Amino acid sequence: MTKETVVNDHEHNENHLITERREKLAKIRESKPVAFPNHFRKDTDAKQLHQEMEGLDREALKEKSKIVKMAGRIVAKRLFGKGGFVSLRDQTGDIQIFVNTGLIGPEAFEEFKTWDIGDIIAVEGEVSRSDKGELTVRANQLILLTKSLRPLPDKFHGLTDVEARYRQRYLDLIMNESSRETFRKRNLILRTIRNFMDEWGFEEVETPMMHPIPGGANAQPFVTHHNALDMEFYLRIAPELYLKRLIVGGMERVYEVNRNFRNEGVSTRHNPEFTMMEWYWAYADYKDMMDMTEAMMREIALKVNGSTEVPYQGYTLDFGKPSLRMTVQESILKYCEEAKDYDLDTREGVAALADLYHIKYQESDCWGKILMEIFDEKVEENLMQPTFITGYPLAVSPLARKNDENPLITDRFEYFIGGREVGNGYSELNDAEDQHERFISQVADKESGDDEAMHYDKDFVTALEYGMPPTGGEGIGIDRLVMIFTDSASIRDVLLFPHMRMRD
């Protein structure tokens, strides 16, 4: 039997089941005044009930005589004679429901027998335990709230096809507890971050998502058109330049949890629409930002995993001790054995090392850009434990403050966990004339064919001319952070609705 035959048979069987369910719904519409009632209100959920009744045996529950109202989806159903069991699933978990004619009457039981797996029902009944000791609600009232017209995936195999899980996230959440847990943890991570920022005295703000000039990162933007103003706007690639305007305005500690859009590739690490958290702290520098990041990561690890040691893809990440800290050049020397034979302070030296590793670069590329090509190719994937890389070249850091001792590098770091960049921070450039010159350089790069180079933002330079205090800033990718703390291999696992190519 060919794969095509199996697919066709499956579609035929599914269509047959859908037809049967539509016929059942038609009968419900004929026999009841309301086919989809909305009068029932639940008073407990599965997790709450399991916790409340933990340790109580059948006799203790009988004495307690607790009546509950619950609602959820039928995910399993077993009938025998004049009785049966249903596994009811709500957002917190599963609970067993016992049904028989003695409790709800023969007419209601006959109706119950026609219900299907996937139907959403309401139940009222007394809490007990089955003969096998499983917590059970003995139904004295059952109501069909929503008729499911499509069958759920096979209960033994669930929704295991990865692409189907991403395309039909609603089915993934119904069938897979691990997926529901991932998104619960995502919410917990965001709450933990917000509480942490509140405790550190930061104010949460909102800045525009449509920009007349794209800025704040080296990235290619999405373009849209505003009809009333008859002008092009760019979907936000970063909130940085707006948040720093707020620092100029006297808001000394600000942060934003924001959606960004970058018109780039799609992979296990990249989604064109993603969540960032950026914050700016007046009278602080990049070293303060690194210390703050370490404290934040410890807090998240403890809140989400209950320990500062976090499992990730076969590794144990340790957020309880200080993160590794080294410069770009130090990291290349550590992970590239041949690098010790080359002068990493000169363009000739880094170009020769890149040639040795067959790393491509442009003839017009300066020392800093070639150095970063080597780092990206040979170092990044090795940075499994939490690591701060510092000493980034000026050429790839158009918004960061120059280092006082070495003007070829900036007071900037990137934060790596699990072999990928999670955060980017620096001592902010607050010299308006220096920023003007760097924007001019970026414009020249763009005119030379660099689509990701920045535009010149005149209003931002004007803001700096009014004076911005010394400031530290950082952005952390929330999606990648959730990957780490949920042990997820792909960014699509932590996005409810990842972007995918449309099917015909």
Coordinates of C-alpha atoms in Angstrom, one line a residue:
M1 CA 0.0 0.0 0.0
T2 CA 1.5 3.3 -1.1
K3 CA 1.7 6.4 1.1
E4 CA -0.8 8.1 -1.2
T5 CA -3.3 5.3 -0.7
V6 CA -2.9 5.6 3.1
V7 CA -3.5 9.3 2.9
N8 CA -6.6 8.9 0.7
D9 CA -8.0 6.2 3.0
H10 CA -7.5 8.5 6.0
E11 CA -9.2 11.4 4.3
H12 CA -12.1 9.2 3.2
N13 CA -12.6 7.9 6.8
E14 CA -12.3 11.4 8.2
N15 CA -14.8 12.8 5.7
H16 CA -17.2 9.9 6.7
L17 CA -16.9 10.8 10.4
I18 CA -17.4 14.5 9.7
T19 CA -20.6 13.6 7.8
E20 CA -21.8 11.5 10.7
R21 CA -21.1 14.3 13.2
R22 CA -22.9 16.9 11.0
E23 CA -25.9 14.6 10.9
K24 CA -25.8 14.4 14.7
L25 CA -25.7 18.2 14.9
A26 CA -28.6 18.5 12.6
K27 CA -30.7 16.3 14.9
I28 CA -29.6 18.4 17.9
R29 CA -30.8 21.6 16.1
E30 CA -34.1 19.9 15.5
S31 CA -34.7 18.6 19.0
K32 CA -33.3 21.5 21.1
P33 CA -34.0 25.2 21.1
V34 CA -30.3 26.1 21.5
A35 CA -27.7 23.8 19.9
F36 CA -24.7 25.6 21.4
P37 CA -25.8 26.7 25.0
N38 CA -23.8 29.2 27.0
H39 CA -25.5 29.3 30.4
F40 CA -23.2 26.9 32.3
R41 CA -20.6 28.3 34.7
K42 CA -17.8 26.1 36.1
D43 CA -16.5 26.4 39.6
T44 CA -13.3 24.3 39.6
D45 CA -10.8 22.8 37.2
A46 CA -9.0 19.5 37.0
K47 CA -5.7 20.6 38.6
Q48 CA -7.4 22.4 41.4
L49 CA -9.6 19.3 42.2
H50 CA -6.7 16.9 42.1
Q51 CA -4.7 19.1 44.5
E52 CA -7.7 19.6 46.9
M53 CA -8.6 15.9 47.1
E54 CA -5.0 14.6 47.2
G55 CA -4.7 11.9 49.9
L56 CA -8.4 11.5 50.5
D57 CA -9.8 7.9 50.0
R58 CA -13.3 7.0 48.9
E59 CA -14.7 7.0 52.4
A60 CA -13.3 10.4 53.2
L61 CA -14.6 11.8 49.9
K62 CA -18.1 10.3 50.6
E63 CA -18.1 12.0 54.0
K64 CA -16.9 15.3 52.4
S65 CA -19.8 15.0 49.8
K66 CA -18.4 17.7 47.6
I67 CA -20.4 18.8 44.5
V68 CA -18.4 20.4 41.6
K69 CA -19.3 22.0 38.3
M70 CA -16.7 21.3 35.6
A71 CA -16.4 21.8 31.8
G72 CA -14.0 20.6 29.1
R73 CA -13.4 18.4 26.1
I74 CA -14.0 14.6 25.9
V75 CA -10.7 13.0 25.1
A76 CA -11.6 9.4 25.9
K77 CA -14.9 7.5 26.3
R78 CA -15.6 4.0 27.5
L79 CA -19.2 2.5 27.7
F80 CA -20.4 -0.6 29.4
G81 CA -24.1 -1.5 29.6
K82 CA -25.9 1.2 31.4
G83 CA -22.8 3.1 32.5
G84 CA -19.5 4.5 31.2
F85 CA -16.4 6.6 31.9
V86 CA -15.3 9.8 30.2
S87 CA -11.9 11.5 30.4
L88 CA -12.6 15.3 30.5
R89 CA -9.7 17.7 29.6
D90 CA -9.7 21.4 30.6
Q91 CA -6.8 23.9 30.4
T92 CA -5.2 22.4 33.5
G93 CA -5.4 18.7 32.9
D94 CA -7.7 15.7 32.9
I95 CA -10.4 14.4 35.3
Q96 CA -12.4 11.2 35.1
I97 CA -16.2 11.4 34.9
F98 CA -18.5 8.4 35.7
V99 CA -21.9 8.3 34.0
N100 CA -24.8 5.8 34.4
T101 CA -28.6 5.7 34.1
G102 CA -29.1 5.7 37.8
L103 CA -27.4 9.1 38.2
I104 CA -28.7 11.0 35.1
G105 CA -31.6 8.9 33.9
P106 CA -32.1 6.6 30.9
E107 CA -33.1 9.4 28.5
A108 CA -30.0 11.5 29.2
F109 CA -27.8 8.5 29.1
E110 CA -29.0 7.6 25.6
E111 CA -28.2 11.1 24.5
F112 CA -24.8 10.9 26.2
K113 CA -24.0 7.7 24.2
T114 CA -24.2 9.6 20.9
W115 CA -21.6 12.2 22.0
D116 CA -18.2 11.9 20.4
I117 CA -14.6 12.4 21.4
G118 CA -13.8 16.1 21.0
D119 CA -17.2 17.3 22.1
I120 CA -17.1 20.0 24.8
I121 CA -19.4 19.2 27.7
A122 CA -20.4 20.5 31.2
V123 CA -20.8 18.2 34.2
E124 CA -22.1 18.6 37.7
G125 CA -21.6 15.8 40.2
E126 CA -20.1 14.5 43.4
V127 CA -16.4 13.8 43.8
S128 CA -15.5 10.2 44.5
R129 CA -12.9 7.6 43.7
S130 CA -13.3 4.7 41.3
D131 CA -12.7 1.0 42.3
K132 CA -9.1 1.5 41.1
G133 CA -8.7 4.6 43.2
E134 CA -8.8 7.2 40.5
L135 CA -10.4 10.6 41.4
T136 CA -13.8 10.7 39.7
V137 CA -16.7 13.0 39.4
R138 CA -20.0 11.0 39.5
A139 CA -22.2 13.0 37.1
N140 CA -25.7 13.9 38.1
Q141 CA -26.1 16.3 35.2
L142 CA -24.4 16.5 31.8
I143 CA -24.8 19.2 29.1
L144 CA -23.4 19.2 25.6
L145 CA -22.0 22.7 25.1
T146 CA -20.2 22.4 21.7
K147 CA -20.5 19.6 19.1
S148 CA -17.1 18.8 17.6
L149 CA -17.5 18.3 13.8
R150 CA -14.0 16.9 13.2
P151 CA -12.4 13.9 14.9
L152 CA -9.3 14.5 17.1
P153 CA -6.1 12.7 16.1
D154 CA -5.7 9.1 17.3
K155 CA -5.4 9.1 21.1
F156 CA -2.5 6.7 21.2
H157 CA -0.3 8.6 18.8
G158 CA -1.6 12.1 19.4
L159 CA -0.5 14.9 17.1
T160 CA 3.1 13.9 16.5
D161 CA 3.7 15.3 13.0
V162 CA 5.9 18.4 13.7
E163 CA 4.6 20.5 10.8
A164 CA 1.0 19.7 11.7
R165 CA 1.6 20.8 15.3
Y166 CA 2.9 24.2 14.1
R167 CA 0.1 24.7 11.5
Q168 CA -2.7 23.5 13.7
R169 CA -1.5 24.7 17.1
Y170 CA -5.1 24.3 18.4
L171 CA -4.9 20.6 17.9
D172 CA -1.4 20.5 19.4
L173 CA -2.6 22.2 22.5
I174 CA -5.6 19.8 22.8
M175 CA -3.5 16.6 22.4
N176 CA 0.0 17.4 23.9
E177 CA 0.4 18.4 27.5
S178 CA 4.1 19.2 26.9
S179 CA 3.0 21.9 24.5
R180 CA 0.6 23.4 27.0
E181 CA 3.3 23.4 29.6
T182 CA 5.8 25.2 27.3
F183 CA 3.4 28.1 26.9
R184 CA 2.6 28.2 30.6
K185 CA 6.3 28.6 31.2
R186 CA 6.5 31.3 28.6
N187 CA 3.9 33.3 30.4
L188 CA 5.7 32.7 33.7
I189 CA 9.0 33.9 32.2
L190 CA 7.4 37.1 31.1
R191 CA 5.7 37.7 34.5
T192 CA 9.0 37.0 36.2
I193 CA 10.8 39.5 34.0
R194 CA 8.2 42.2 34.6
N195 CA 8.3 41.7 38.4
F196 CA 12.1 41.7 38.3
M197 CA 12.1 45.0 36.4
D198 CA 9.6 46.5 38.8
E199 CA 11.8 45.6 41.7
W200 CA 14.8 47.3 40.0
G201 CA 12.8 50.5 39.6
F202 CA 12.1 50.4 35.9
E203 CA 9.0 51.7 34.2
E204 CA 7.3 49.8 31.4
V205 CA 6.6 51.9 28.3
E206 CA 5.2 51.5 24.8
T207 CA 6.7 52.9 21.7
P208 CA 5.5 52.9 18.0
M209 CA 5.5 49.7 15.9
M210 CA 5.4 51.6 12.7
H211 CA 8.4 53.8 12.1
P212 CA 9.0 56.5 9.4
I213 CA 12.7 55.5 9.5
P214 CA 13.8 52.0 10.5
G215 CA 16.5 51.9 13.1
G216 CA 17.9 50.4 16.3
A217 CA 19.4 47.3 14.6
N218 CA 21.2 46.2 11.4
A219 CA 18.3 44.4 9.7
Q220 CA 16.1 44.5 6.6
P221 CA 12.6 45.9 7.5
F222 CA 9.1 45.1 6.3
V223 CA 7.5 48.1 4.4
T224 CA 3.9 49.1 4.6
H225 CA 1.9 52.1 3.4
H226 CA -0.3 54.6 5.4
N227 CA -3.1 55.7 3.2
A228 CA -4.2 58.8 5.1
L229 CA -0.7 60.2 5.3
D230 CA 0.3 58.8 1.9
M231 CA 3.7 57.7 3.2
E232 CA 5.7 54.6 3.7
F233 CA 6.2 53.2 7.1
Y234 CA 8.5 50.4 8.3
L235 CA 7.5 47.8 10.8
R236 CA 9.7 48.1 13.9
I237 CA 13.0 46.2 13.8
A238 CA 13.9 47.5 17.3
P239 CA 12.5 50.0 19.8
E240 CA 16.0 51.3 20.7
L241 CA 16.0 54.8 19.3
Y242 CA 12.6 55.6 20.7
L243 CA 13.5 54.2 24.2
K244 CA 16.7 56.3 24.2
R245 CA 14.6 59.4 23.3
L246 CA 12.8 58.7 26.6
I247 CA 16.1 58.7 28.5
V248 CA 16.8 62.1 26.9
G249 CA 13.4 63.2 28.3
G250 CA 14.4 62.3 31.8
M251 CA 12.8 58.8 32.2
E252 CA 15.9 57.2 33.7
R253 CA 14.9 53.5 33.8
V254 CA 12.6 52.3 31.1
Y255 CA 11.8 48.9 29.5
E256 CA 9.5 47.6 26.8
V257 CA 8.4 44.0 26.0
N258 CA 7.9 44.5 22.2
R259 CA 7.2 42.8 19.0
N260 CA 9.8 43.3 16.3
F261 CA 9.7 42.4 12.6
R262 CA 12.7 41.6 10.4
N263 CA 12.4 40.7 6.8
E264 CA 15.0 37.9 7.0
G265 CA 15.3 34.1 6.8
V266 CA 13.1 31.6 8.7
S267 CA 14.9 28.8 10.6
T268 CA 14.9 26.9 13.9
R269 CA 16.4 30.1 15.4
H270 CA 14.7 32.9 13.4
N271 CA 11.1 34.0 12.9
P272 CA 10.3 37.2 11.0
E273 CA 8.1 38.3 13.9
F274 CA 9.5 37.9 17.4
T275 CA 9.4 39.2 20.9
M276 CA 12.2 41.3 22.5
M277 CA 12.6 42.9 25.9
E278 CA 14.8 46.1 25.8
W279 CA 15.7 48.3 28.7
Y280 CA 17.8 51.4 29.3
W281 CA 19.3 52.6 32.5
A282 CA 20.7 56.1 32.9
Y283 CA 24.0 56.5 34.8
A284 CA 25.0 52.9 34.2
D285 CA 27.3 51.1 31.7
Y286 CA 27.6 47.8 29.9
K287 CA 29.2 46.2 33.0
D288 CA 26.2 47.1 35.1
M289 CA 24.0 45.5 32.4
M290 CA 25.9 42.3 32.5
D291 CA 25.6 42.1 36.3
M292 CA 21.9 42.8 36.0
T293 CA 21.4 40.2 33.3
E294 CA 23.0 37.5 35.6
A295 CA 20.7 38.4 38.4
M296 CA 17.7 38.3 36.1
M297 CA 18.6 34.9 34.7
R298 CA 19.0 33.4 38.2
E299 CA 15.6 34.7 39.1
I300 CA 14.0 33.2 36.0
A301 CA 15.7 29.8 36.5
L302 CA 14.5 29.6 40.1
K303 CA 10.9 30.7 39.3
V304 CA 10.5 28.5 36.2
N305 CA 12.7 25.5 36.9
G306 CA 13.1 25.6 40.7
S307 CA 16.8 25.5 40.4
T308 CA 19.7 27.5 39.0
E309 CA 20.7 24.4 37.0
V310 CA 18.7 24.1 33.9
P311 CA 18.7 21.1 31.4
Y312 CA 19.0 22.1 27.7
Q313 CA 19.5 19.7 24.8
G314 CA 21.6 17.3 26.8
Y315 CA 23.6 20.0 28.6
T316 CA 23.2 21.3 32.2
L317 CA 23.3 25.1 32.1
D318 CA 24.4 26.7 35.4
F319 CA 22.9 30.1 36.2
G320 CA 24.0 30.0 39.8
K321 CA 27.6 31.0 39.2
P322 CA 29.0 34.0 37.4
S323 CA 28.9 33.8 33.6
L324 CA 32.0 33.4 31.6
R325 CA 33.3 36.7 30.2
M326 CA 35.8 37.2 27.4
T327 CA 36.5 39.4 24.4
V328 CA 35.8 38.5 20.8
Q329 CA 39.6 38.0 20.2
E330 CA 40.0 35.9 23.4
S331 CA 37.2 33.6 22.4
I332 CA 38.7 33.1 18.9
L333 CA 42.0 32.2 20.5
K334 CA 40.2 29.8 22.9
Y335 CA 38.2 27.9 20.2
C336 CA 40.5 28.2 17.2
E337 CA 43.8 26.4 17.8
E338 CA 45.5 28.0 14.7
A339 CA 44.5 31.5 15.8
K340 CA 47.6 31.9 18.0
D341 CA 49.8 32.0 14.9
Y342 CA 48.0 35.0 13.5
D343 CA 47.9 38.7 14.4
L344 CA 44.3 39.3 15.4
D345 CA 44.9 43.0 15.8
T346 CA 45.4 43.6 12.0
R347 CA 43.2 43.2 9.0
E348 CA 46.0 41.2 7.3
G349 CA 46.1 38.8 10.2
V350 CA 42.3 38.1 10.5
A351 CA 42.0 37.9 6.7
A352 CA 44.7 35.2 6.6
L353 CA 42.9 33.3 9.4
A354 CA 39.6 33.6 7.6
D355 CA 41.3 32.3 4.4
L356 CA 42.7 29.3 6.4
Y357 CA 39.1 28.4 7.4
H358 CA 37.6 29.2 4.0
I359 CA 35.4 31.8 5.6
K360 CA 34.0 34.2 3.0
Y361 CA 34.3 38.0 3.3
Q362 CA 34.2 41.1 1.0
E363 CA 37.4 42.7 -0.1
S364 CA 36.0 46.0 1.2
D365 CA 35.4 44.5 4.6
C366 CA 37.5 46.1 7.4
W367 CA 39.3 44.4 10.3
G368 CA 36.2 44.3 12.5
K369 CA 33.9 42.8 10.0
I370 CA 36.3 40.0 9.1
L371 CA 36.9 39.3 12.8
M372 CA 33.2 38.9 13.4
E373 CA 32.9 36.5 10.4
I374 CA 35.4 34.3 12.1
F375 CA 33.6 34.5 15.4
D376 CA 30.2 33.7 13.9
E377 CA 31.6 30.7 12.0
K378 CA 34.0 29.2 14.6
V379 CA 33.1 30.4 18.1
E380 CA 29.4 31.0 18.6
E381 CA 28.2 27.4 18.6
N382 CA 30.7 26.5 21.3
L383 CA 29.3 29.0 23.8
M384 CA 26.9 26.6 25.6
Q385 CA 27.2 27.9 29.2
P386 CA 26.0 31.4 29.9
T387 CA 28.8 33.6 28.4
F388 CA 29.3 37.4 27.9
I389 CA 31.4 38.2 24.8
T390 CA 32.9 41.8 24.9
G391 CA 35.2 43.9 22.8
Y392 CA 33.0 44.2 19.7
P393 CA 34.5 46.1 16.8
L394 CA 33.2 49.6 16.1
A395 CA 32.4 48.7 12.5
V396 CA 29.6 46.4 13.7
S397 CA 28.4 48.5 16.6
P398 CA 27.0 51.7 15.2
L399 CA 25.0 52.7 18.4
A400 CA 27.5 51.6 21.1
R401 CA 30.0 53.9 22.9
K402 CA 33.7 53.7 21.9
N403 CA 36.0 52.1 24.4
D404 CA 38.2 54.7 26.1
E405 CA 41.4 52.8 25.7
N406 CA 40.9 51.3 22.2
P407 CA 38.8 53.3 19.8
L408 CA 38.5 50.4 17.3
I409 CA 36.2 48.5 19.7
T410 CA 33.1 49.4 21.7
D411 CA 31.8 48.9 25.3
R412 CA 29.5 46.3 24.1
F413 CA 28.6 42.7 24.9
E414 CA 26.5 39.9 23.5
Y415 CA 25.1 37.3 25.8
F416 CA 25.2 33.6 24.7
I417 CA 23.4 30.6 26.0
G418 CA 23.2 27.2 24.4
G419 CA 25.4 28.1 21.5
R420 CA 23.3 31.1 20.3
E421 CA 23.0 34.8 21.0
V422 CA 20.2 35.6 23.5
G423 CA 21.0 39.2 24.4
N424 CA 22.9 42.3 23.2
G425 CA 23.9 45.2 25.3
Y426 CA 26.3 48.2 25.6
S427 CA 27.2 51.5 27.0
E428 CA 25.1 53.7 24.8
L429 CA 26.6 56.3 22.5
N430 CA 25.5 59.7 23.8
D431 CA 27.9 61.8 21.7
A432 CA 25.7 63.4 19.1
E433 CA 28.5 64.3 16.7
D434 CA 30.0 60.8 16.9
Q435 CA 26.5 59.4 16.2
H436 CA 26.1 61.7 13.2
E437 CA 29.4 60.4 11.7
R438 CA 28.4 56.7 12.3
F439 CA 25.0 57.2 10.7
I440 CA 26.8 58.8 7.7
S441 CA 29.1 55.7 7.5
Q442 CA 26.0 53.4 7.7
V443 CA 24.4 55.3 4.8
A444 CA 27.5 54.8 2.7
D445 CA 27.4 51.1 3.5
K446 CA 23.8 51.0 2.4
E447 CA 24.6 52.8 -0.9
S448 CA 27.3 50.2 -1.4
G449 CA 24.7 47.4 -1.3
D450 CA 24.4 46.5 2.4
D451 CA 20.6 46.1 2.8
E452 CA 20.9 45.8 6.6
A453 CA 22.8 49.0 7.2
M454 CA 21.0 51.8 9.1
H455 CA 19.3 54.8 7.8
Y456 CA 20.2 58.3 9.0
D457 CA 17.8 59.3 11.7
K458 CA 18.0 63.1 12.0
D459 CA 15.5 63.5 14.8
F460 CA 17.4 61.0 16.9
V461 CA 20.6 63.0 16.4
T462 CA 18.7 66.1 17.4
A463 CA 17.5 64.4 20.6
L464 CA 21.1 63.5 21.5
E465 CA 22.1 67.2 20.9
Y466 CA 19.8 68.1 23.8
G467 CA 21.9 65.8 25.9
M468 CA 21.5 62.1 27.0
P469 CA 23.1 61.0 30.2
P470 CA 25.6 58.1 30.3
T471 CA 23.4 55.1 29.8
G472 CA 23.5 51.3 29.6
G473 CA 21.1 49.4 27.4
E474 CA 20.3 45.9 26.5
G475 CA 17.9 43.8 24.4
I476 CA 17.1 40.1 25.1
G477 CA 15.2 37.8 22.7
I478 CA 12.3 36.4 24.7
D479 CA 11.6 33.6 22.2
R480 CA 15.2 32.3 22.4
L481 CA 15.1 32.7 26.2
V482 CA 11.9 30.6 26.3
M483 CA 13.7 27.9 24.2
I484 CA 16.4 27.7 26.8
F485 CA 14.1 27.4 29.9
T486 CA 11.7 24.9 28.2
D487 CA 14.5 22.8 26.6
S488 CA 13.1 23.5 23.1
A489 CA 15.2 22.8 20.0
S490 CA 13.3 25.1 17.6
I491 CA 11.9 28.6 17.9
R492 CA 8.7 27.3 16.4
D493 CA 8.2 25.2 19.6
V494 CA 7.8 28.4 21.7
L495 CA 5.7 30.4 19.3
L496 CA 2.0 29.7 19.3
F497 CA 1.7 30.6 15.7
P498 CA 5.1 30.5 13.9
H499 CA 5.3 31.8 10.3
M500 CA 5.3 29.1 7.7
R501 CA 4.9 28.9 4.0
M502 CA 1.3 28.6 3.0
R503 CA 0.0 25.4 1.5
D504 CA -2.0 25.5 -1.8

